[in-house]
Each structure stands twice: as structure tokens, then as C-alpha cells.
XYZ file of C-alpha atoms in Angstrom:
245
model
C 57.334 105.961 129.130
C 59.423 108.218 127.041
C 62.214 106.959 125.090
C 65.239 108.804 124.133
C 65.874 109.214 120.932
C 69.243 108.083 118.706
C 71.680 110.572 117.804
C 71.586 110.937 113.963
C 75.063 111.244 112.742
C 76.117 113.839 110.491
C 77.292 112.813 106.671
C 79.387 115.724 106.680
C 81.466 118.509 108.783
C 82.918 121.982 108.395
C 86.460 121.664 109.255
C 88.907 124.444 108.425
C 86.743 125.486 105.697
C 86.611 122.034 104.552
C 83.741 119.905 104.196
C 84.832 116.599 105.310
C 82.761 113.337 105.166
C 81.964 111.377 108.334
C 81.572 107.711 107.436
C 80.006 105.341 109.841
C 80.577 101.369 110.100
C 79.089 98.900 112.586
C 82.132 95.951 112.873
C 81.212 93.143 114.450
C 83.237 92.245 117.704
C 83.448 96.450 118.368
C 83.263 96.876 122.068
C 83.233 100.621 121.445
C 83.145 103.532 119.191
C 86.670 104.309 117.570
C 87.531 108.073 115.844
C 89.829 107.914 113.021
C 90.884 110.754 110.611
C 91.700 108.988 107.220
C 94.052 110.856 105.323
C 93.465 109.020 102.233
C 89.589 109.073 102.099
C 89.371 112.288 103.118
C 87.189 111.464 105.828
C 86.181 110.990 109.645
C 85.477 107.357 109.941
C 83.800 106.072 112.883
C 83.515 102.354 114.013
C 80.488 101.619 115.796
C 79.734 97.751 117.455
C 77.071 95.878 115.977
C 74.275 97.915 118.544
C 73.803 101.470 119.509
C 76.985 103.510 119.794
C 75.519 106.513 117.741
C 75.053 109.091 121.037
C 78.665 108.143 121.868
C 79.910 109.017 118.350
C 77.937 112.040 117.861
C 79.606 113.109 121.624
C 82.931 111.994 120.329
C 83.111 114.231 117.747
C 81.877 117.666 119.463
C 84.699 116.525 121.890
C 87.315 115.919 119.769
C 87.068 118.652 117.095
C 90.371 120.081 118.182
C 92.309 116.853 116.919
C 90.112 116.517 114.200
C 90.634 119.863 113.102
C 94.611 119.690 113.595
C 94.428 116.379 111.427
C 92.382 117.563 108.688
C 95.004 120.624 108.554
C 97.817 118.059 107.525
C 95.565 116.710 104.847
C 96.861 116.677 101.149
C 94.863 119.503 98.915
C 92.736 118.182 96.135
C 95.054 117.634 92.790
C 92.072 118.175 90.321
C 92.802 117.543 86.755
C 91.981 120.925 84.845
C 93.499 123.146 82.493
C 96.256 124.716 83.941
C 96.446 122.414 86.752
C 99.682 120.601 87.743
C 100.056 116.961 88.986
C 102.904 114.874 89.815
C 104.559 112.408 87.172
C 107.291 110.542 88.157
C 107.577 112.909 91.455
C 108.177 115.889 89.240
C 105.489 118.838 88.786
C 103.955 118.155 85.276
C 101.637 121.123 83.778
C 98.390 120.314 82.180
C 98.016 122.014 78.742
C 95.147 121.675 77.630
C 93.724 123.498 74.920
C 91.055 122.442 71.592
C 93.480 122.429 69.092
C 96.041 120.214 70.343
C 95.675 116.344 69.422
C 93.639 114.788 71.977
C 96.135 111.884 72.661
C 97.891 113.302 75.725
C 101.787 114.012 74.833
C 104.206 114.129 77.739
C 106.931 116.926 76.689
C 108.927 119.532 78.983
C 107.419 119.384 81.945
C 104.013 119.719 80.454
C 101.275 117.112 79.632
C 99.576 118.538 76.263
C 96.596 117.171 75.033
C 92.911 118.329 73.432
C 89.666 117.616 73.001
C 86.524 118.649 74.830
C 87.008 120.305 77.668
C 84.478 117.864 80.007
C 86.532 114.847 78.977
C 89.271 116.227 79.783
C 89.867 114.460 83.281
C 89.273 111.112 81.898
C 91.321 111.520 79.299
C 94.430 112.399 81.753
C 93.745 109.314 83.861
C 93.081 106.678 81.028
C 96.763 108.022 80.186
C 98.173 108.032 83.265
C 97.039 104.812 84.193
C 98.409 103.239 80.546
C 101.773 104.889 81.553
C 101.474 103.078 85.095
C 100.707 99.951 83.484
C 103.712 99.412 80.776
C 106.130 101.077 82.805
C 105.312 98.370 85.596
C 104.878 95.623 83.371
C 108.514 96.179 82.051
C 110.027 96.419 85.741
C 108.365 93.338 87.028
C 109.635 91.075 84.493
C 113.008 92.482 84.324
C 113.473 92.553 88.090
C 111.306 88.815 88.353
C 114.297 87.976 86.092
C 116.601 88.320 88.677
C 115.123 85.457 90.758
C 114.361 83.601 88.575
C 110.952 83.577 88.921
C 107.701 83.553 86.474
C 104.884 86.140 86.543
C 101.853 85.154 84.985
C 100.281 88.538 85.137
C 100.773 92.290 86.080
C 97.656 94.363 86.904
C 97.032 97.799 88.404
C 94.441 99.134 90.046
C 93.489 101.576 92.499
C 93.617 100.143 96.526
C 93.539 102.612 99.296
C 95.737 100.654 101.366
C 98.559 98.726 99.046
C 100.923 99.823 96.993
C 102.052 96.154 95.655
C 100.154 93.148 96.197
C 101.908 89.148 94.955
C 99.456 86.230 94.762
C 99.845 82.549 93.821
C 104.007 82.780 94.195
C 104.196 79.215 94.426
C 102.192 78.299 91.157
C 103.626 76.875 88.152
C 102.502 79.186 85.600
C 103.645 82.272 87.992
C 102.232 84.603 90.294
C 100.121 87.652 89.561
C 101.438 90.861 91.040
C 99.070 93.883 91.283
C 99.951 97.120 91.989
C 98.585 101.313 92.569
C 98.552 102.775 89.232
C 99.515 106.103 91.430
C 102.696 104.626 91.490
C 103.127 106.774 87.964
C 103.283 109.657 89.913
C 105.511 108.703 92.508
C 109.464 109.409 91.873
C 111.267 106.722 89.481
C 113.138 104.349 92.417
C 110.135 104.576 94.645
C 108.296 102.761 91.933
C 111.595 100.663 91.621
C 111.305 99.915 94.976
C 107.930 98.762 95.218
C 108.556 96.632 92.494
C 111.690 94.663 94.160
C 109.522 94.152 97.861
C 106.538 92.041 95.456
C 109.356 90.340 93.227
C 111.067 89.688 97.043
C 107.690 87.659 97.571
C 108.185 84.953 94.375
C 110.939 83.811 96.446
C 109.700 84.058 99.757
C 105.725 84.436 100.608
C 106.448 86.118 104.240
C 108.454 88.973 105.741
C 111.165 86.486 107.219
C 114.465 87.857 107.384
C 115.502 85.815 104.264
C 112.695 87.683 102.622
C 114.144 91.305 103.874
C 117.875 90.179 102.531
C 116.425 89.701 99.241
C 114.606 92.776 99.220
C 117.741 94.803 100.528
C 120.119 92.968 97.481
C 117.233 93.986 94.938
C 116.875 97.394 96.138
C 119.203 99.048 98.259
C 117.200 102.126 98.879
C 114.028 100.087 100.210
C 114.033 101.312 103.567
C 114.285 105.425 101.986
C 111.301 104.271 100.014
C 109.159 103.047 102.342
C 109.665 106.563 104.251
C 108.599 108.458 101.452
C 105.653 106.505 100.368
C 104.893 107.314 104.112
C 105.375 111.158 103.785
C 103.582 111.550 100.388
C 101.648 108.840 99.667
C 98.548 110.203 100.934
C 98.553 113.064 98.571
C 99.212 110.259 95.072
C 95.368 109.660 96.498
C 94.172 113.132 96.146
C 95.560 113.455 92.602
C 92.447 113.550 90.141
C 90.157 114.789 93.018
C 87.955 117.831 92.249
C 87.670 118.261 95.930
């Protein structure tokens, strides 16, 4: 007897001119293969059950390059951080100028982010700074705002989650809660950052999304709602900030 043999996934496509990853995961309690274009990741992921499922991916995607290619169209474009390049601080375009004579502690000055140094460590240079911006700029908000409620914070910590913005732990301790957050926030506009802040501070008070919670969240930042729209516009593209492609 002949068996057939598997379909081997591709790691990668050609979309648009794009090379785009294709990440596969078996899940257990999958009854079938699922298709999803991550705009953050920059890749086709594909959820496969625990068995088999590989012939009907590798099918799925021949069939379905049409919406794949219309999604990976809306994608954001790579941000990478090179001389010359632009990236967003504080929601405004910010010009990297980067040349060897300039001190090599990043300065932040019209509109342009000057710094020096060699060339190759230049990118981690940018984001050791950008993420020490995200960090005392957050630090200061959270307490202020935590202030408001009357509430402790034991901690604030950044880091870099593909799915949260804001994240509140341990509200009901009494040494305070720790509050994490997206360093990318940096690069988001002022009062979205503002707002994120006020929806974890919301959760000293109340650990839920009850009604109560959303009144306190409203009084602490009246433009939450506006916020949460933009974050759902552009913050896709705060992930492809750094990227070299």
C-alpha cells in the first residue's frame, strides 16, 4: 500500500513583493485549521488541531491568497532605525541624525533625535533610549494619576507584549499593585499614553470591566473611548517601529 504523503508547509510567502512568514501551531481542542493574517507579527499564522491538518492548510492558503494578499497590503511598512530614518515619538515624525561626531547619548531636539557612535550600534542605541524615555515618562503618570484614587503602586515595568498595551496585577495587595505596560507607548501621541495610563489606574479600584470600573475610567480620562480608536488604527504600526524588515 502506498501512503500519501503530508503537505510540508511553507516558512515563508511572496506576497506583494513581501516575504511574509507563515507560522504554524497545533492547539489542543482545534477541530480545524484556522487562517489568520497578524498584523502585528507580520505573519500568516495557521492553527492546526493536535493531528494532521497540514494538506488542509497548505490548500487553505493557495485558496485564499486573494485575502491574504489584500491583508498584507494594509500592513504597516517596516520603521527601521537608520540614519536618516524617521520614527514616531510622541505621535510626531522624529528624524534620526546620526552621524560619528555627535555625542553618542541620543539628544531629542527639533524634531530630530541626534546621537553618535558606531554606526552598527546604532539601532540599539535608539531603543535603549526610547525605552528609558517610555519608562520615566510612565513611571511619573502612574503615580500621579494612582494618586487620584488613592491607591499604591508597588511597581511600574515596561516591556514589549504583542497583545497589551497596559497590564495591573495584585490591585488588592497591601504594598500595591504592579502595573506593566508597552514601552511603544513612547511613540504613541501624549493623551493616548494618558489614556492608557487612567484604564490600569481604573483597575486599583476595580479589578473588572463593571460599569463602576468604566465611570472611573471616563472621570480619569475623558477622551478614553478616542483612545482606544486610535490605538486601534495605529497601533499595529508602534510594532513595526525598529524593524529592519
Amino acid at each position: 500500500m502506498l501512503w500519501a504523503r503530508a503537505a510540508i508547509l511553507p516558512e515563508a510567502i511572496e506576497v506583494g513583493g513581501r516575504i511574509v512568514p507563515v507560522v504554524a501551531q497545533r492547539r489542543a481542542g482545534a477541530r480545524g485549521v484556522r487562517l489568520r493574517a497578524n498584523p502585528v507579527a507580520g505573519a500568516i499564522e495557521i492553527s492546526l488541531p493536535t493531528r494532521g491538518g497540514a494538506d488542509v492548510a497548505a490548500a487553505l492558503l493557495k485558496a485564499n491568497h486573494a485575502w491574504i494578499a489584500a491583508r498584507v497590503a494594509g500592513w504597516p511598512r517596516p520603521l527601521p532605525y537608520v540614519p536618516g530614518g524617521r520614527l514616531p515619538i510622541d505621535g510626531l515624525p522624529v528624524l534620526i541624525d546620526w552621524a560619528p561626531a555627535h555625542p553618542r547619548t541620543p539628544t531629542l531636539l527639533d524634531g530630530a533625535l541626534r546621537l553618535g557612535g558606531p554606526a552598527e550600534a546604532l539601532a540599539g542605541r535608539v531603543e535603549r533610549w526610547l525605552k528609558a524615555r517610555a519608562r520615566t515618562d510612565l513611571e511619573a503618570r502612574t503615580h500621579a494619576t494612582a494618586a487620584r484614587v488613592e491607591r499604591p503602586v508597588a511597581a511600574v515595568r515596561i516591556g514589549d507584549p504583542a497583545a497589551r498595551w497596559g497590564s495591573c496585577a495584585g490591585s488588592g495587595t497591601a504594598g500595591g499593585a504592579r502595573i506593566a505596560y508597552s514601552w511603544r507607548l513612547i511613540l504613541a501621541p501624549d493623551w493616548v499614553r494618558q489614556s492608557v495610563v487612567a484604564h490600569e489606574v481604573a483597575h486599583l479600584v476595580h479589578a473588572n470591566h463593571s460599569p463602576a470600573f468604566h465611570a472611573l475610567n471616563r472621570s480619569l480620562d475623558p477622551d478614553a473611548a478616542e483612545a482606544r480608536r486610535w490605538l486601534a488604527r495605529n497601533g499595529a504600526a508602534l510594532h513595526w517601529v525598529g524593524r529592519a524588515g
